[in-house]
Amino acid sequence: MNDRVTEASARACANIALAKYWGKADAKRNVPAVPSISLTLDQLVTETRVRFDPALPSDVVRLDGRRATAAEAERVVTMLDRVRRESQLRLSAHVTSHNHFPTAAGLASSASGFAALAAATCAAAGLRFNARRLSALARASSASAARSIYGGFVELPAGSRGDVDLAARQIAPPEHWNLRLVVALTELGEKKVGSTEGMERSRKTSPYYQAWLDQAPKWSRKIKRAIKERDLDTLGSAMEQSTLAFHCCAITSDPPILYWAPATLAALATVRGLRERGVPAWATMDAGPHVKVLCEVGAATRVRQALDRTPGVTRTWVAKPGPDVEVHR
Ligand code: ADP
């Protein structure tokens, strides 16, 4: 198989962490220090095609219709190298990936990006990995990508130094609970501090980092139970606490990492206002300024309209629980 073209495509959805991930137990192997729980989102999709080609002198990486930057290409080539080692394939690859939503903006493009890349690369290389092995492979590039291998509600346990096999697992399939996540875009452009760099800075400098590590598992357990019992109020309030605690850790790093824009606070006020008027809606923010609001399907239109009216919100989407990663040959 080493002298012929082999190719495959994969489609993966990004996910939103309900129990937040911030901090690594092993930076080299990309092992998280806290457990996280997420919801895979049908609206935030990456499609990636990988072609191993004997005619190529070196790997070529294209992202969103342009040549990838050196830093972007390096992360992709690291994944290609892992798969080449496993499959004993020596060919260079042509990788074309498209995020159908803003890249590196705090909408988890790295999650869907590396989940799609892991699945497409393994399929193109002829490796028949099950979901668990694919998840561990994706996790080595981006911890949140480990969760995007699965649809619905997904957990990634905390690991420890030297862990190589840590993978995510599904808690419940998409049809378990017909929730909606309304995504409010508050600012355009890429985020100023990438998640990997931000977490390391928090670990080294935030006086609240240890408190975050101590408390995060408690919210994660609460959120897992709430998902099983379909209890939105418990899930929502634990998600908000987990969110604010992780941002507190980022904000108190040195130099501080403040991901919020004025519209972030305006959107949070909108969500509080909705709750005061009896609409159960709960907010979360990742390492970026955007606000994502969890609600029941019947409240989604009202939540979206309220966010659309919020000063500084430029665009909204309504996402529902999304599927597992899909491979096409
Ligand atoms: P985000 O919030 O979008 O995940 P990060 O800074 O955590 O932002 O990750 C963005 C990085 O992930 C990009 O700079 C790029 O290196 C990588 N990435 C994003 N999308 C893809 C993709 N489709 N294929 C490969 N790598 C990707």
XYZ file of C-alpha atoms and ligand atoms in Angstrom:
356
model
C 0.000 0.000 0.000
C 3.055 2.242 0.283
C 3.134 3.205 -3.379
C -0.422 4.116 -4.179
C -2.726 6.995 -3.361
C -5.097 6.342 -0.459
C -7.570 8.881 0.807
C -10.501 9.420 3.154
C -12.659 12.229 4.531
C -14.208 12.776 7.917
C -16.806 15.089 9.342
C -16.776 16.010 13.042
C -18.784 18.420 15.167
C -17.274 20.768 17.748
C -18.427 20.452 21.326
C -19.109 22.801 24.170
C -17.790 21.907 27.607
C -20.552 21.890 30.214
C -17.991 20.961 32.918
C -14.978 23.009 31.904
C -11.497 21.801 31.002
C -8.612 24.039 32.073
C -5.188 22.706 33.056
C -2.961 19.797 32.110
C -1.562 17.005 34.272
C 1.029 16.280 31.568
C 1.653 19.040 29.037
C 3.869 16.888 26.780
C 1.267 14.125 26.399
C -1.641 16.563 26.585
C -3.348 14.913 29.550
C -6.040 16.980 31.326
C -5.774 17.616 35.065
C -9.565 17.875 35.550
C -12.519 15.832 34.279
C -14.664 17.573 31.661
C -18.116 16.924 30.201
C -19.389 18.224 26.886
C -22.256 18.402 24.459
C -21.413 17.741 20.788
C -23.049 20.388 18.559
C -24.596 19.668 15.168
C -24.099 23.219 13.819
C -20.337 23.594 14.291
C -18.856 21.247 11.711
C -15.365 20.520 10.345
C -14.773 18.514 7.174
C -11.297 17.172 6.519
C -9.866 15.187 3.626
C -6.517 13.376 3.862
C -4.725 11.951 0.834
C -1.494 9.962 1.149
C 0.264 10.389 -2.176
C 3.600 8.926 -3.388
C 4.001 11.930 -5.730
C 4.181 14.408 -2.823
C 7.679 15.353 -1.581
C 6.321 16.634 1.761
C 3.057 17.181 3.637
C 0.749 19.953 2.407
C -1.859 21.403 4.769
C -4.692 23.666 3.677
C -7.134 25.151 6.175
C -10.252 27.114 5.267
C -9.157 27.524 1.628
C -5.639 28.859 2.355
C -2.234 27.383 3.094
C -1.994 26.653 6.822
C 0.426 28.793 8.846
C 3.606 27.093 10.071
C 2.148 26.653 13.574
C -1.127 25.193 12.261
C 0.703 22.855 9.872
C 3.026 21.656 12.646
C 0.090 20.454 14.788
C -1.404 18.627 11.798
C 1.922 17.023 10.833
C 2.404 15.811 14.424
C -0.887 13.897 14.074
C 0.131 12.569 10.621
C 3.442 11.370 12.095
C 1.674 9.490 14.908
C -0.535 7.698 12.387
C 2.423 7.019 10.079
C 4.262 5.405 13.012
C 1.257 3.213 13.885
C 0.575 2.172 10.277
C 4.190 2.062 9.079
C 3.150 4.221 6.162
C 5.903 6.476 4.826
C 4.031 8.658 2.350
C 3.461 12.383 2.605
C -0.088 13.622 2.841
C -2.251 16.356 1.395
C -4.676 17.594 4.066
C -7.587 19.896 3.246
C -9.799 21.026 6.089
C -12.707 23.373 6.305
C -14.316 24.690 9.488
C -17.881 25.790 8.755
C -17.577 28.374 11.550
C -14.836 30.807 12.748
C -11.413 29.198 13.387
C -9.439 29.791 16.624
C -12.112 32.153 17.942
C -13.250 30.305 21.045
C -15.805 28.136 19.224
C -13.755 24.930 19.609
C -12.436 24.565 16.054
C -9.534 22.579 17.521
C -12.045 20.024 18.884
C -13.817 19.288 15.612
C -10.601 19.936 13.640
C -8.482 17.288 15.360
C -11.363 14.795 15.695
C -11.974 14.987 11.931
C -8.227 14.852 11.224
C -7.696 11.785 13.443
C -10.563 9.894 11.815
C -9.682 10.859 8.224
C -5.949 10.144 8.668
C -6.512 6.703 10.206
C -9.005 5.763 7.489
C -6.691 6.994 4.714
C -3.776 5.058 6.258
C -5.851 1.872 6.486
C -5.865 1.818 10.317
C -9.082 0.422 11.751
C -9.161 2.155 15.128
C -12.269 1.833 17.273
C -13.812 5.025 18.733
C -11.838 4.701 21.963
C -8.464 4.557 20.199
C -9.471 7.377 17.847
C -10.426 9.446 20.885
C -7.053 8.827 22.568
C -5.280 9.768 19.319
C -7.317 12.971 18.965
C -6.701 13.790 22.646
C -2.957 13.800 22.115
C -3.449 16.809 19.779
C -6.299 18.578 21.582
C -8.066 17.343 24.722
C -11.431 18.681 23.595
C -11.025 16.776 20.292
C -11.149 13.510 22.264
C -14.777 14.380 23.123
C -15.740 15.306 19.520
C -15.245 11.685 18.404
C -18.588 10.962 20.103
C -22.002 12.505 19.624
C -24.323 13.663 22.388
C -23.100 13.987 25.968
C -19.468 13.023 26.501
C -16.976 12.909 29.375
C -13.198 13.026 29.377
C -11.790 11.897 32.734
C -8.795 13.578 34.338
C -5.535 11.760 33.749
C -2.123 11.684 35.315
C 1.468 12.140 34.198
C 2.528 9.542 31.635
C -1.022 8.598 30.627
C -0.983 7.631 26.939
C -4.336 5.908 26.504
C -6.679 8.399 28.123
C -9.843 8.683 25.995
C -13.311 10.175 26.222
C -16.529 8.141 26.525
C -20.149 8.824 25.767
C -22.453 9.432 28.741
C -25.637 9.582 26.644
C -26.443 9.680 22.901
C -27.801 12.849 21.214
C -31.423 11.653 21.435
C -31.204 11.322 25.243
C -32.163 14.977 25.749
C -33.364 17.406 23.108
C -31.557 20.470 24.490
C -30.548 23.542 22.522
C -27.391 25.578 22.760
C -27.720 29.130 21.477
C -24.307 30.475 20.452
C -23.894 34.275 20.552
C -20.879 35.635 18.695
C -19.670 38.736 20.517
C -16.461 39.736 18.768
C -14.759 38.904 15.500
C -11.210 37.644 15.084
C -8.935 35.085 16.675
C -8.549 34.878 20.425
C -5.515 36.586 21.901
C -4.195 33.782 24.089
C -4.540 30.184 22.818
C -5.941 27.645 25.278
C -2.715 25.639 25.590
C -0.660 28.698 26.445
C -3.390 30.070 28.731
C -3.674 26.870 30.790
C 0.059 26.668 31.318
C 0.160 30.295 32.423
C -2.664 29.650 34.914
C -0.906 26.554 36.256
C 2.310 28.459 36.811
C 0.959 31.770 38.096
C -2.684 31.820 39.226
C -3.157 31.719 43.008
C -6.523 30.070 42.311
C -5.228 27.226 40.136
C -5.058 24.655 42.956
C -8.532 25.648 44.161
C -9.814 25.097 40.608
C -8.230 21.616 40.476
C -9.757 20.788 43.875
C -13.279 21.944 42.977
C -13.670 21.021 39.283
C -14.448 17.295 39.871
C -17.382 18.245 42.114
C -19.092 20.225 39.313
C -18.309 17.473 36.846
C -20.032 14.819 39.028
C -23.026 17.098 39.528
C -23.323 17.763 35.787
C -23.089 14.058 34.936
C -25.914 13.244 37.349
C -28.009 16.131 36.035
C -27.580 14.889 32.449
C -28.708 11.400 33.437
C -31.757 12.839 35.241
C -32.424 15.506 32.578
C -32.376 18.170 35.301
C -31.632 21.445 33.487
C -31.598 23.729 36.552
C -28.948 21.626 38.333
C -26.944 21.209 35.123
C -27.172 24.917 34.277
C -26.157 26.239 37.670
C -23.205 23.812 37.977
C -22.142 24.722 34.413
C -22.172 28.450 35.257
C -20.111 27.818 38.401
C -17.593 25.700 36.516
C -17.369 28.410 33.816
C -16.856 31.311 36.188
C -14.321 29.367 38.287
C -12.184 28.569 35.222
C -12.365 32.184 34.008
C -11.429 33.331 37.510
C -8.343 31.143 37.255
C -7.489 32.643 33.827
C -8.124 36.237 34.934
C -5.870 35.854 37.980
C -2.939 34.518 35.924
C 0.122 36.706 35.438
C -0.115 38.433 32.987
C -3.924 38.168 33.286
C -5.957 36.380 30.618
C -9.268 38.147 30.206
C -11.231 36.571 27.354
C -14.373 38.655 27.810
C -15.542 41.537 25.621
C -18.152 44.142 26.700
C -20.767 42.129 24.802
C -19.874 39.043 26.875
C -21.129 40.783 30.030
C -24.134 42.196 28.168
C -25.073 38.674 27.027
C -24.660 37.327 30.578
C -27.042 40.053 31.778
C -29.509 39.004 29.065
C -29.402 35.405 30.307
C -29.924 36.480 33.923
C -32.839 38.650 32.794
C -34.411 35.718 30.954
C -34.191 33.573 34.092
C -35.761 36.344 36.178
C -38.682 36.286 33.737
C -39.049 32.525 34.185
C -37.120 31.266 31.114
C -34.661 28.553 32.210
C -31.465 29.477 30.331
C -27.860 29.076 31.467
C -24.655 30.560 30.075
C -21.138 29.327 29.502
C -18.033 30.799 27.873
C -14.912 29.009 26.694
C -11.466 30.506 26.197
C -12.948 33.324 24.151
C -15.548 36.097 24.404
C -18.582 34.263 23.009
C -21.535 33.277 25.155
C -23.266 29.930 24.727
C -26.663 29.485 26.301
C -28.179 26.144 27.214
C -31.976 25.831 27.238
C -34.881 23.484 26.519
C -36.012 23.239 22.882
C -39.197 25.227 23.596
C -37.239 28.239 24.899
C -34.643 28.424 22.105
C -36.446 31.010 19.925
C -36.994 33.343 22.847
C -33.387 32.981 24.015
C -32.069 33.627 20.515
C -34.250 36.725 20.019
C -33.076 38.131 23.369
C -29.420 37.529 22.445
C -29.937 39.031 18.958
C -31.159 42.220 20.660
C -28.155 42.350 23.024
C -25.687 45.189 22.185
C -22.476 43.821 20.647
C -23.835 40.402 19.688
C -23.101 40.080 15.952
C -24.507 36.665 15.109
C -26.357 33.779 16.732
C -26.799 30.086 15.979
C -29.053 27.478 17.534
C -27.308 24.113 17.832
C -28.692 20.803 18.958
C -26.952 17.632 20.144
C -24.748 16.436 17.280
C -23.624 13.004 16.003
C -20.439 10.913 16.246
C -17.569 11.603 13.867
C -18.316 10.185 10.391
C -15.824 8.802 7.893
C -16.282 8.731 4.115
C -13.873 6.999 1.805
P -10.597 27.159 19.229
O -11.393 27.852 20.277
O -11.139 27.480 17.853
O -10.466 25.690 19.474
P -7.744 27.155 19.772
O -6.752 28.299 19.779
O -7.896 26.342 20.997
O -9.145 27.796 19.310
O -7.402 26.190 18.577
C -7.312 26.701 17.270
C -6.182 25.968 16.556
O -6.606 24.629 16.260
C -5.870 26.578 15.210
O -4.948 27.652 15.344
C -5.266 25.390 14.475
O -3.908 25.185 14.874
C -6.092 24.238 15.004
N -7.219 23.936 14.103
C -8.418 24.540 14.059
N -9.187 23.998 13.106
C -8.465 23.027 12.536
C -8.730 22.098 11.487
N -9.893 22.064 10.874
N -7.745 21.223 11.143
C -6.557 21.233 11.803
N -6.250 22.095 12.794
C -7.193 22.979 13.168
